[in-house]
Coordinates of C-alpha atoms and ligand atoms in Angstrom, one line a residue:
M1 CA -36.4 35.2 -18.4
I2 CA -34.6 35.1 -21.7
L3 CA -36.3 35.6 -25.0
V4 CA -34.9 33.6 -27.9
T5 CA -36.1 34.7 -31.3
G6 CA -35.7 32.0 -34.0
G7 CA -35.6 29.5 -31.2
A8 CA -37.2 26.7 -33.3
G9 CA -34.4 26.9 -35.9
Y10 CA -31.1 25.2 -36.1
I11 CA -28.8 27.4 -34.1
G12 CA -31.5 29.0 -32.0
S13 CA -32.8 25.7 -30.7
H14 CA -29.3 24.7 -29.5
C15 CA -29.2 28.0 -27.6
V16 CA -32.6 27.2 -26.0
L17 CA -31.4 23.7 -25.1
S18 CA -28.3 25.1 -23.4
L19 CA -30.3 27.8 -21.5
L20 CA -32.8 25.1 -20.3
E21 CA -29.8 22.9 -19.2
K22 CA -28.6 25.9 -17.2
G23 CA -32.0 26.2 -15.5
E24 CA -33.0 29.5 -17.2
D25 CA -36.7 30.3 -18.0
V26 CA -37.0 30.7 -21.8
V27 CA -39.5 32.2 -24.2
V28 CA -39.2 31.1 -27.8
F29 CA -40.6 33.4 -30.5
D30 CA -40.5 31.9 -34.0
S31 CA -42.6 32.2 -37.1
L32 CA -42.1 28.5 -38.0
E33 CA -41.4 29.6 -41.6
L34 CA -38.0 27.9 -41.2
G35 CA -38.1 26.6 -37.7
H36 CA -40.0 23.4 -36.7
Q37 CA -42.8 22.8 -34.2
E38 CA -41.3 19.4 -33.6
T39 CA -38.1 21.0 -32.3
V40 CA -40.0 23.0 -29.8
D41 CA -42.0 20.0 -28.8
T42 CA -38.8 18.0 -28.3
L43 CA -37.3 20.7 -26.1
K44 CA -40.5 20.9 -24.0
L45 CA -40.5 17.1 -23.6
N46 CA -36.9 16.9 -22.5
F47 CA -37.3 19.6 -19.9
P48 CA -40.7 19.0 -18.3
K49 CA -39.7 20.8 -15.1
N50 CA -38.4 24.0 -16.8
F51 CA -40.4 27.0 -17.8
I52 CA -40.5 27.2 -21.6
D53 CA -43.2 29.2 -23.5
F54 CA -43.5 29.0 -27.3
I55 CA -45.1 31.9 -29.0
K56 CA -45.6 31.7 -32.8
G57 CA -45.2 35.1 -34.4
N58 CA -43.5 37.1 -37.0
L59 CA -41.1 40.0 -36.2
Q60 CA -42.5 41.9 -39.1
N61 CA -45.7 42.3 -37.0
Y62 CA -44.9 44.8 -34.3
D63 CA -47.9 43.8 -32.2
E64 CA -46.9 40.2 -32.2
I65 CA -43.5 40.8 -30.8
N66 CA -44.6 43.5 -28.5
E67 CA -47.2 41.2 -27.0
V68 CA -44.4 38.8 -25.9
F69 CA -43.0 41.6 -23.7
N70 CA -46.5 42.3 -22.3
L71 CA -46.9 38.7 -21.3
H72 CA -43.4 38.0 -19.9
K73 CA -40.8 39.9 -17.8
I74 CA -37.9 39.5 -20.2
D75 CA -34.4 40.2 -18.9
A76 CA -32.4 39.8 -22.1
V77 CA -32.9 38.7 -25.7
V78 CA -30.9 36.4 -27.9
H79 CA -31.8 37.2 -31.5
F80 CA -31.4 34.5 -34.1
A81 CA -34.5 34.9 -36.2
A82 CA -33.4 35.7 -39.8
F83 CA -33.2 34.5 -43.3
S84 CA -29.7 33.4 -44.1
Q85 CA -29.3 32.1 -47.6
V86 CA -26.8 34.1 -49.6
G87 CA -28.1 33.0 -53.0
E88 CA -31.7 33.6 -52.2
S89 CA -30.8 37.1 -50.8
V90 CA -29.4 38.1 -54.1
K91 CA -32.5 36.9 -56.0
N92 CA -35.0 38.4 -53.5
P93 CA -33.3 41.2 -51.4
Q94 CA -36.7 42.6 -50.5
K95 CA -37.5 39.5 -48.6
Y96 CA -34.2 39.8 -46.6
Y97 CA -34.4 43.6 -45.9
F98 CA -38.0 43.3 -44.6
N99 CA -37.5 40.2 -42.6
N100 CA -34.0 40.8 -41.2
V101 CA -33.8 44.5 -40.9
Y102 CA -37.4 45.6 -40.4
G103 CA -38.0 42.6 -38.2
S104 CA -35.0 43.5 -36.0
L105 CA -36.2 47.2 -35.8
N106 CA -39.6 45.9 -34.4
L107 CA -37.8 43.7 -31.9
F108 CA -35.6 46.6 -30.7
K109 CA -38.6 48.9 -30.5
A110 CA -40.5 46.5 -28.3
M111 CA -37.4 46.0 -26.2
L112 CA -37.0 49.7 -25.6
E113 CA -40.7 50.1 -25.0
H114 CA -40.4 47.6 -22.1
D115 CA -37.0 48.8 -20.9
V116 CA -35.1 45.6 -21.9
K117 CA -31.5 46.8 -22.6
K118 CA -29.5 43.6 -23.3
I119 CA -29.3 41.7 -26.5
V120 CA -27.0 39.1 -28.1
F121 CA -27.2 39.2 -31.9
S122 CA -26.3 36.6 -34.5
S123 CA -24.1 38.3 -37.0
T124 CA -22.0 36.7 -39.6
A125 CA -18.6 36.4 -41.3
A126 CA -20.6 37.5 -44.4
T127 CA -20.4 41.0 -43.1
Y128 CA -16.7 41.1 -43.9
G129 CA -17.2 40.3 -47.6
E130 CA -14.3 39.2 -49.8
P131 CA -11.4 38.7 -47.3
E132 CA -8.5 41.1 -47.5
Y133 CA -6.4 38.9 -45.2
I134 CA -6.7 35.6 -43.4
P135 CA -7.3 34.9 -40.6
I136 CA -10.0 37.5 -40.3
D137 CA -10.0 39.5 -37.1
E138 CA -12.7 42.0 -35.9
K139 CA -10.7 44.9 -37.3
H140 CA -11.1 43.6 -40.9
P141 CA -13.2 46.0 -43.0
Q142 CA -16.8 45.1 -43.2
N143 CA -17.8 45.3 -46.9
P144 CA -20.6 42.6 -47.6
I145 CA -20.9 41.3 -51.1
N146 CA -24.5 40.2 -50.9
P147 CA -27.8 41.4 -49.5
Y148 CA -27.8 38.9 -46.6
G149 CA -24.4 40.3 -45.4
N150 CA -25.8 43.8 -45.9
T151 CA -28.8 43.1 -43.7
K152 CA -26.6 41.8 -40.9
L153 CA -24.2 44.7 -41.1
M154 CA -27.1 47.2 -41.1
I155 CA -28.4 45.6 -37.9
E156 CA -24.9 45.9 -36.4
R157 CA -24.9 49.6 -37.2
I158 CA -28.4 50.1 -35.9
L159 CA -27.4 48.4 -32.6
D160 CA -24.4 50.8 -32.3
D161 CA -26.7 53.8 -32.7
Y162 CA -29.3 52.4 -30.3
D163 CA -26.6 51.9 -27.7
K164 CA -25.4 55.5 -28.0
A165 CA -28.9 56.9 -28.0
Y166 CA -30.9 54.5 -25.8
G167 CA -28.3 52.5 -23.9
L168 CA -29.2 49.2 -25.7
K169 CA -26.2 47.1 -24.7
N170 CA -25.5 44.5 -27.3
V171 CA -23.0 41.8 -28.3
R172 CA -22.7 40.9 -31.9
L173 CA -21.4 37.4 -32.6
R174 CA -20.0 37.0 -36.1
Y175 CA -20.4 33.3 -37.0
F176 CA -18.2 31.4 -39.4
N177 CA -19.5 28.0 -40.6
V178 CA -21.6 26.5 -37.9
A179 CA -21.7 22.7 -37.9
G180 CA -22.7 19.6 -35.8
A181 CA -25.7 18.9 -33.5
D182 CA -26.7 18.2 -30.0
E183 CA -24.5 15.3 -28.7
K184 CA -27.7 13.5 -27.6
S185 CA -29.3 14.0 -31.1
R186 CA -32.4 15.5 -29.6
I187 CA -32.2 18.4 -32.1
G188 CA -30.0 19.2 -35.0
E189 CA -29.7 21.0 -38.4
W190 CA -32.9 20.7 -40.4
H191 CA -33.2 23.0 -43.4
E192 CA -35.6 22.5 -46.3
P193 CA -34.0 22.7 -48.8
E194 CA -30.6 22.0 -47.3
T195 CA -27.7 24.1 -48.8
H196 CA -24.9 23.6 -46.3
L197 CA -21.9 21.4 -46.9
I198 CA -21.8 18.9 -44.1
P199 CA -25.5 17.9 -44.1
N200 CA -25.5 17.7 -47.8
I201 CA -22.5 15.3 -47.9
L202 CA -24.2 13.2 -45.1
K203 CA -27.6 13.1 -46.9
S204 CA -25.8 11.5 -49.9
T205 CA -25.1 8.4 -47.7
F206 CA -28.8 7.5 -47.3
S207 CA -30.8 5.5 -49.7
G208 CA -32.5 7.8 -52.1
G209 CA -30.0 10.5 -51.3
K210 CA -28.7 12.7 -54.2
T211 CA -25.1 12.5 -55.3
F212 CA -23.1 15.1 -53.4
Q213 CA -22.2 18.1 -55.7
M214 CA -18.8 19.7 -55.0
F215 CA -18.9 23.3 -56.1
G216 CA -15.5 24.3 -57.6
T217 CA -12.1 22.7 -57.5
D218 CA -10.1 25.5 -59.1
Y219 CA -9.8 27.9 -56.2
N220 CA -6.4 29.1 -55.1
T221 CA -6.4 26.9 -51.9
V222 CA -4.6 23.9 -50.6
D223 CA -6.4 21.5 -52.9
G224 CA -8.5 23.8 -55.1
T225 CA -11.7 23.6 -53.0
C226 CA -13.0 26.4 -50.8
V227 CA -11.7 26.6 -47.3
R228 CA -14.0 27.4 -44.3
D229 CA -13.7 27.6 -40.6
Y230 CA -16.3 25.0 -39.1
I231 CA -17.3 25.9 -35.6
N232 CA -19.3 23.4 -33.6
V233 CA -22.8 24.5 -32.7
E234 CA -22.4 23.6 -29.0
D235 CA -19.1 25.6 -28.8
L236 CA -20.8 28.4 -30.6
I237 CA -23.7 28.5 -28.1
N238 CA -21.3 28.5 -25.2
A239 CA -20.1 31.8 -26.5
H240 CA -23.7 33.1 -26.4
L241 CA -24.0 32.1 -22.7
S242 CA -20.7 33.9 -22.1
A243 CA -22.0 36.9 -23.9
L244 CA -25.1 37.0 -21.7
D245 CA -22.9 36.8 -18.6
Y246 CA -20.7 39.6 -20.1
L247 CA -23.8 41.8 -20.5
N248 CA -25.2 40.9 -17.1
N249 CA -21.9 41.9 -15.5
G250 CA -22.2 45.4 -17.1
G251 CA -20.1 44.7 -20.2
E252 CA -20.2 47.4 -22.9
T253 CA -21.4 46.8 -26.4
N254 CA -19.0 44.6 -28.3
Y255 CA -18.5 42.2 -31.2
F256 CA -16.6 39.0 -31.7
N257 CA -15.8 36.4 -34.3
L258 CA -16.9 32.9 -33.5
G259 CA -14.7 30.4 -35.3
T260 CA -11.9 27.9 -34.5
T261 CA -9.0 29.5 -36.5
D262 CA -8.7 26.2 -38.3
G263 CA -9.5 26.1 -42.0
N264 CA -10.8 23.0 -43.8
S265 CA -11.3 22.6 -47.5
V266 CA -14.5 21.1 -49.0
K267 CA -12.4 18.0 -49.9
Q268 CA -11.0 17.7 -46.3
V269 CA -14.6 17.9 -45.0
F270 CA -15.7 15.3 -47.5
T271 CA -12.9 13.0 -46.4
A272 CA -13.8 13.5 -42.7
C273 CA -17.4 12.5 -43.7
E274 CA -16.3 9.4 -45.4
K275 CA -14.2 8.5 -42.4
V276 CA -17.0 9.0 -39.8
T277 CA -19.7 7.3 -41.9
G278 CA -17.4 4.5 -43.1
K279 CA -19.0 4.9 -46.6
D280 CA -17.8 5.7 -50.1
I281 CA -19.9 8.8 -50.7
P282 CA -20.9 9.5 -54.3
V283 CA -19.6 12.8 -55.5
E284 CA -19.9 14.9 -58.7
V285 CA -17.6 17.9 -59.3
K286 CA -19.5 21.0 -60.5
G287 CA -18.5 24.5 -61.3
R288 CA -18.1 27.2 -58.8
R289 CA -21.2 28.4 -56.8
A290 CA -21.7 32.2 -57.3
G291 CA -20.5 34.3 -54.5
D292 CA -18.2 31.8 -52.7
P293 CA -15.0 33.4 -51.4
A294 CA -12.0 31.0 -51.7
S295 CA -11.2 31.1 -47.9
L296 CA -12.8 32.3 -44.8
V297 CA -11.0 31.6 -41.5
A298 CA -11.5 33.4 -38.2
D299 CA -9.1 35.0 -35.8
N300 CA -10.9 34.2 -32.5
K301 CA -8.4 35.9 -30.0
K302 CA -10.8 38.6 -29.0
A303 CA -13.6 36.2 -28.0
K304 CA -11.1 34.1 -26.1
E305 CA -9.7 37.1 -24.2
V306 CA -12.9 39.0 -23.4
L307 CA -15.6 36.3 -23.3
K308 CA -13.2 33.7 -21.8
W309 CA -14.5 31.4 -24.5
T310 CA -12.6 28.5 -26.1
P311 CA -14.1 26.2 -28.7
D312 CA -12.9 22.7 -28.0
K313 CA -14.6 20.4 -30.6
T314 CA -13.0 19.3 -33.8
L315 CA -14.4 19.0 -37.3
E316 CA -14.6 15.3 -36.7
D317 CA -16.7 15.8 -33.6
S318 CA -19.1 18.0 -35.6
V319 CA -19.4 15.5 -38.4
K320 CA -20.0 12.7 -35.9
S321 CA -22.8 14.5 -34.1
A322 CA -24.3 15.8 -37.4
Y323 CA -24.3 12.2 -38.7
K324 CA -26.0 10.8 -35.6
W325 CA -28.6 13.5 -35.9
E326 CA -29.1 13.0 -39.6
K327 CA -30.0 9.4 -39.0
V328 CA -32.6 10.5 -36.5
L329 CA -34.0 13.1 -38.9
Q330 CA -34.1 10.6 -41.8
E331 CA -36.0 8.1 -39.8
R332 CA -38.5 10.8 -38.6
L333 CA -39.0 12.0 -42.2
E334 CA -39.5 8.5 -43.5
R335 CA -42.1 7.8 -40.7
Q336 CA -43.9 11.0 -41.6
A337 CA -44.0 10.1 -45.3
K338 CA -45.8 6.8 -44.5
Ligands
UFG401 N1 -20.6 23.3 -50.9 C1 -20.5 22.3 -51.9 N2 -21.7 21.5 -52.0 C2 -22.8 21.7 -51.4 C3 -22.9 22.7 -50.4 C4 -21.8 23.5 -50.2 O1 -19.5 22.1 -52.5 O2 -23.8 20.9 -51.6 C5 -19.4 24.1 -50.7 C6 -19.7 25.6 -51.0 O3 -19.6 25.9 -52.4 C7 -18.7 26.3 -50.1 C8 -18.6 25.3 -48.9 O4 -19.1 24.1 -49.4 O5 -17.4 26.3 -50.7 C9 -19.3 25.7 -47.7 O6 -20.7 26.1 -48.1 P1 -21.9 26.3 -47.1 O7 -23.1 26.5 -47.9 O8 -22.0 25.1 -46.1 O9 -21.5 27.5 -46.2 P2 -21.1 29.0 -46.7 O10 -19.7 29.2 -46.4 O11 -21.6 29.3 -48.1 O12 -22.1 29.9 -45.8 C10 -22.0 30.0 -44.4 C11 -23.4 30.3 -43.9 C12 -23.9 31.6 -44.4 C13 -22.9 32.7 -44.1 C14 -21.6 32.3 -44.7 C15 -20.6 33.4 -44.2 O13 -24.2 29.3 -44.2 O14 -25.1 31.9 -43.8 O15 -21.2 31.1 -44.2 O16 -19.6 33.5 -45.1 F1 -23.3 33.8 -44.7

């Protein structure tokens, strides 16, 4: 049985979906502060024959997470639960250190208490900070420039120490920019408020949607807008399944970048969204958003070699599935508003 923390959130729910598709038994632990009950309900509805237990709880409460291990025989953990907004982390670091770091410490404590020694952890490209070179490989120095990145790096360090002292085998996956949704639109990206590029561009195509705001056109990049490496969420989750196999086969603690090696600028993403939707999307150019590095692109050789993982979806694939999902979400929200 696999425990997925944050399994009602965007990326975590796609992991639960893939695990269920593989026939795994899954326990979802989520506080529902950012995750959605509807997402869990959808997963349960779509997999009536699978075992899936949802436990609402907060990692900051040790008893709540420890109880999960009392109730279920957990073999491995995939740990998504975290706050992940860079700007918010600068304004309210305490919220991030308590939730991300202290919450993870409680999770690891409960794991050790119950002799669970395998974990896949969601880390981030934000642990590298301002890039010294591109593409970024795993040897790139880790110097985060905001509290969010600091929390994720601290957890990586804790996991190293816990492996040495307690044999807690872990794989840290450093995500670049995750995009897209389940191809069947059962689940998808659903943040309130939404800060990410692709959903924000797509939301501008719906009636009542806000004009899309493009942050900064004076960067030293191909067209002046920031370049990012957009990795499809289903490809990303495949790497988690490979990481679980890797740990189950006795793999040592390790860490990998998850990206495509392909950089796309904000303007290029915008053009892809106009192409996929067939609409002229209203756009307004704004100043730079604080803390945005000009370019972030992954070197993914290590994940390819060790995890035998290859992402195969394009940016356009991600925009297509994100758009399909966004339509489902908008209809749902309209229905709920009535
Ligand atoms: N952008 C806009 N308008 C918007 C939203 C975003 O122009 O409405 C721009 C941003 O300024 C940035 C690019 O689009 O240049 C991508 O922004 P996102 O917010 O989609 O993603 P980030 O690269 O800022 O952040 C992502 C994750 C973080 C993680 C970070 C790692 O969301 O959790 O990558 O660098 F920390």
